Amino acid sequence: GQCLAATAVGKPSFFTLSNVSGNIEDIEVAIDSPSGEEVSAQVQDLGSGTFKAEFCPKIAGEHQIYISFREEQVPGSPFACKVYNVTAIKVRECVKGIVGKPVTFLVET
């Protein structure tokens, strides 16, 4: 899902696991922040072989999401999730901007 690729600091985020032929005890989700601290994740059984993993990152930077099924990493794991801080994004002034016309500007993050 989209939240597996990128999400915001402090925003509850989730991704789903589909077509799982097992139960909630077979799934393990571990998330490491850029500082090495673990981010807690809660896994819910939505029924019909679908599970939801929810997490809330606390710091910006690339997080690693490890997903295991029956103690084996799923293909592609770990997944990189870019966590951004919306309050740190700054748009510098645009000196040649004209309303209704395309303009180029610098975004600092």
PDB file of C-alpha atoms in Angstrom:
ATOM      1  CA  GLY A   1       0.000   0.000   0.000  1.00  0.00           C
ATOM      2  CA  GLN A   2       0.895   3.679  -0.207  1.00  0.00           C
ATOM      3  CA  CYS A   3       1.863   3.851   3.489  1.00  0.00           C
ATOM      4  CA  LEU A   4       4.446   1.152   2.905  1.00  0.00           C
ATOM      5  CA  ALA A   5       6.340   3.525   0.566  1.00  0.00           C
ATOM      6  CA  ALA A   6       5.927   6.901   2.341  1.00  0.00           C
ATOM      7  CA  THR A   7       4.087   8.420   5.281  1.00  0.00           C
ATOM      8  CA  ALA A   8       4.201  11.399   7.640  1.00  0.00           C
ATOM      9  CA  VAL A   9       5.726  11.677  11.120  1.00  0.00           C
ATOM     10  CA  GLY A  10       3.114  11.237  13.846  1.00  0.00           C
ATOM     11  CA  LYS A  11       0.405  10.052  11.446  1.00  0.00           C
ATOM     12  CA  PRO A  12      -1.102   6.625  12.062  1.00  0.00           C
ATOM     13  CA  SER A  13      -0.328   4.594   8.946  1.00  0.00           C
ATOM     14  CA  PHE A  14      -1.145   1.098   7.790  1.00  0.00           C
ATOM     15  CA  PHE A  15      -0.642  -1.452   5.065  1.00  0.00           C
ATOM     16  CA  THR A  16      -2.520  -4.645   4.302  1.00  0.00           C
ATOM     17  CA  LEU A  17      -1.396  -8.202   3.711  1.00  0.00           C
ATOM     18  CA  SER A  18      -3.703 -10.106   1.360  1.00  0.00           C
ATOM     19  CA  ASN A  19      -4.211 -13.748   0.375  1.00  0.00           C
ATOM     20  CA  VAL A  20      -2.597 -15.007   3.585  1.00  0.00           C
ATOM     21  CA  SER A  21      -3.239 -18.709   4.166  1.00  0.00           C
ATOM     22  CA  GLY A  22      -2.567 -18.658   7.878  1.00  0.00           C
ATOM     23  CA  ASN A  23      -3.540 -16.908  11.077  1.00  0.00           C
ATOM     24  CA  ILE A  24      -2.368 -13.840  12.962  1.00  0.00           C
ATOM     25  CA  GLU A  25       0.218 -15.840  14.927  1.00  0.00           C
ATOM     26  CA  ASP A  26       1.997 -16.649  11.622  1.00  0.00           C
ATOM     27  CA  ILE A  27       2.652 -12.959  10.849  1.00  0.00           C
ATOM     28  CA  GLU A  28       5.393 -10.846  12.378  1.00  0.00           C
ATOM     29  CA  VAL A  29       5.986  -7.178  11.557  1.00  0.00           C
ATOM     30  CA  ALA A  30       9.059  -5.326  12.835  1.00  0.00           C
ATOM     31  CA  ILE A  31       9.843  -1.718  11.957  1.00  0.00           C
ATOM     32  CA  ASP A  32      13.221  -0.059  12.547  1.00  0.00           C
ATOM     33  CA  SER A  33      13.565   3.732  12.553  1.00  0.00           C
ATOM     34  CA  PRO A  34      16.681   5.455  11.144  1.00  0.00           C
ATOM     35  CA  SER A  35      18.000   5.796  14.726  1.00  0.00           C
ATOM     36  CA  GLY A  36      17.712   2.016  15.200  1.00  0.00           C
ATOM     37  CA  GLU A  37      14.760   2.211  17.573  1.00  0.00           C
ATOM     38  CA  GLU A  38      11.886  -0.180  16.966  1.00  0.00           C
ATOM     39  CA  VAL A  39       8.530   1.303  15.977  1.00  0.00           C
ATOM     40  CA  SER A  40       5.623  -0.715  17.343  1.00  0.00           C
ATOM     41  CA  ALA A  41       3.173  -2.223  14.879  1.00  0.00           C
ATOM     42  CA  GLN A  42      -0.208  -3.785  15.614  1.00  0.00           C
ATOM     43  CA  VAL A  43      -1.506  -6.517  13.300  1.00  0.00           C
ATOM     44  CA  GLN A  44      -5.256  -7.068  12.962  1.00  0.00           C
ATOM     45  CA  ASP A  45      -7.068  -9.973  11.311  1.00  0.00           C
ATOM     46  CA  LEU A  46      -9.645  -8.497   8.914  1.00  0.00           C
ATOM     47  CA  GLY A  47     -10.903 -11.927   7.864  1.00  0.00           C
ATOM     48  CA  SER A  48     -10.809 -13.721   4.509  1.00  0.00           C
ATOM     49  CA  GLY A  49      -7.002 -13.997   4.568  1.00  0.00           C
ATOM     50  CA  THR A  50      -6.452 -10.241   4.915  1.00  0.00           C
ATOM     51  CA  PHE A  51      -4.464  -8.595   7.698  1.00  0.00           C
ATOM     52  CA  LYS A  52      -3.827  -4.940   8.531  1.00  0.00           C
ATOM     53  CA  ALA A  53      -0.560  -3.722  10.090  1.00  0.00           C
ATOM     54  CA  GLU A  54      -0.768  -0.279  11.708  1.00  0.00           C
ATOM     55  CA  PHE A  55       2.132   1.866  12.929  1.00  0.00           C
ATOM     56  CA  CYS A  56       2.901   5.494  13.829  1.00  0.00           C
ATOM     57  CA  PRO A  57       6.463   6.666  13.090  1.00  0.00           C
ATOM     58  CA  LYS A  58       7.914   9.271  15.455  1.00  0.00           C
ATOM     59  CA  ILE A  59      10.935  10.564  13.464  1.00  0.00           C
ATOM     60  CA  ALA A  60      11.653  11.447   9.829  1.00  0.00           C
ATOM     61  CA  GLY A  61      13.917   9.341   7.651  1.00  0.00           C
ATOM     62  CA  GLU A  62      13.930   5.955   5.982  1.00  0.00           C
ATOM     63  CA  HIS A  63      12.382   3.192   8.080  1.00  0.00           C
ATOM     64  CA  GLN A  64      12.860  -0.507   7.377  1.00  0.00           C
ATOM     65  CA  ILE A  65       9.739  -2.698   7.553  1.00  0.00           C
ATOM     66  CA  TYR A  66      10.414  -6.407   8.050  1.00  0.00           C
ATOM     67  CA  ILE A  67       7.525  -8.788   7.390  1.00  0.00           C
ATOM     68  CA  SER A  68       7.783 -12.480   8.228  1.00  0.00           C
ATOM     69  CA  PHE A  69       5.330 -15.301   7.626  1.00  0.00           C
ATOM     70  CA  ARG A  70       5.902 -18.457   9.671  1.00  0.00           C
ATOM     71  CA  GLU A  71       9.356 -17.130  10.667  1.00  0.00           C
ATOM     72  CA  GLU A  72      10.483 -16.569   7.050  1.00  0.00           C
ATOM     73  CA  GLN A  73      10.901 -13.131   5.484  1.00  0.00           C
ATOM     74  CA  VAL A  74       8.348 -12.467   2.739  1.00  0.00           C
ATOM     75  CA  PRO A  75       9.784 -11.635  -0.711  1.00  0.00           C
ATOM     76  CA  GLY A  76      10.949  -8.010  -0.844  1.00  0.00           C
ATOM     77  CA  SER A  77      11.332  -7.681   2.936  1.00  0.00           C
ATOM     78  CA  PRO A  78      12.636  -5.435   4.372  1.00  0.00           C
ATOM     79  CA  PHE A  79      10.631  -2.707   2.671  1.00  0.00           C
ATOM     80  CA  ALA A  80      11.858   0.908   2.766  1.00  0.00           C
ATOM     81  CA  CYS A  81       9.338   3.467   4.007  1.00  0.00           C
ATOM     82  CA  LYS A  82      10.260   7.131   3.681  1.00  0.00           C
ATOM     83  CA  VAL A  83       8.877   9.057   6.635  1.00  0.00           C
ATOM     84  CA  TYR A  84       8.709  12.828   6.218  1.00  0.00           C
ATOM     85  CA  ASN A  85       8.021  15.737   8.543  1.00  0.00           C
ATOM     86  CA  VAL A  86       5.517  18.095   6.897  1.00  0.00           C
ATOM     87  CA  THR A  87       6.423  20.915   9.292  1.00  0.00           C
ATOM     88  CA  ALA A  88      10.041  20.822   8.037  1.00  0.00           C
ATOM     89  CA  ILE A  89       9.083  21.477   4.400  1.00  0.00           C
ATOM     90  CA  LYS A  90       9.755  25.050   3.315  1.00  0.00           C
ATOM     91  CA  VAL A  91       8.968  26.680  -0.010  1.00  0.00           C
ATOM     92  CA  ARG A  92      11.225  29.638  -0.740  1.00  0.00           C
ATOM     93  CA  GLU A  93       9.836  32.821  -2.268  1.00  0.00           C
ATOM     94  CA  CYS A  94       9.159  32.789  -5.963  1.00  0.00           C
ATOM     95  CA  VAL A  95      10.278  36.075  -7.519  1.00  0.00           C
ATOM     96  CA  LYS A  96       8.956  35.595 -11.056  1.00  0.00           C
ATOM     97  CA  GLY A  97       5.622  33.966 -10.309  1.00  0.00           C
ATOM     98  CA  ILE A  98       2.548  35.053 -12.263  1.00  0.00           C
ATOM     99  CA  VAL A  99      -0.922  33.872 -11.270  1.00  0.00           C
ATOM    100  CA  GLY A 100      -2.192  31.225 -13.696  1.00  0.00           C
ATOM    101  CA  LYS A 101       1.260  30.526 -15.210  1.00  0.00           C
ATOM    102  CA  PRO A 102       3.624  27.597 -14.507  1.00  0.00           C
ATOM    103  CA  VAL A 103       6.497  28.476 -12.188  1.00  0.00           C
ATOM    104  CA  THR A 104       9.666  26.781 -10.902  1.00  0.00           C
ATOM    105  CA  PHE A 105      10.524  26.987  -7.182  1.00  0.00           C
ATOM    106  CA  LEU A 106      12.748  25.317  -4.594  1.00  0.00           C
ATOM    107  CA  VAL A 107      11.359  23.062  -1.879  1.00  0.00           C
ATOM    108  CA  GLU A 108      13.641  22.448   1.125  1.00  0.00           C
ATOM    109  CA  THR A 109      13.018  19.475   3.366  1.00  0.00           C
TER     110      THR A 109
END
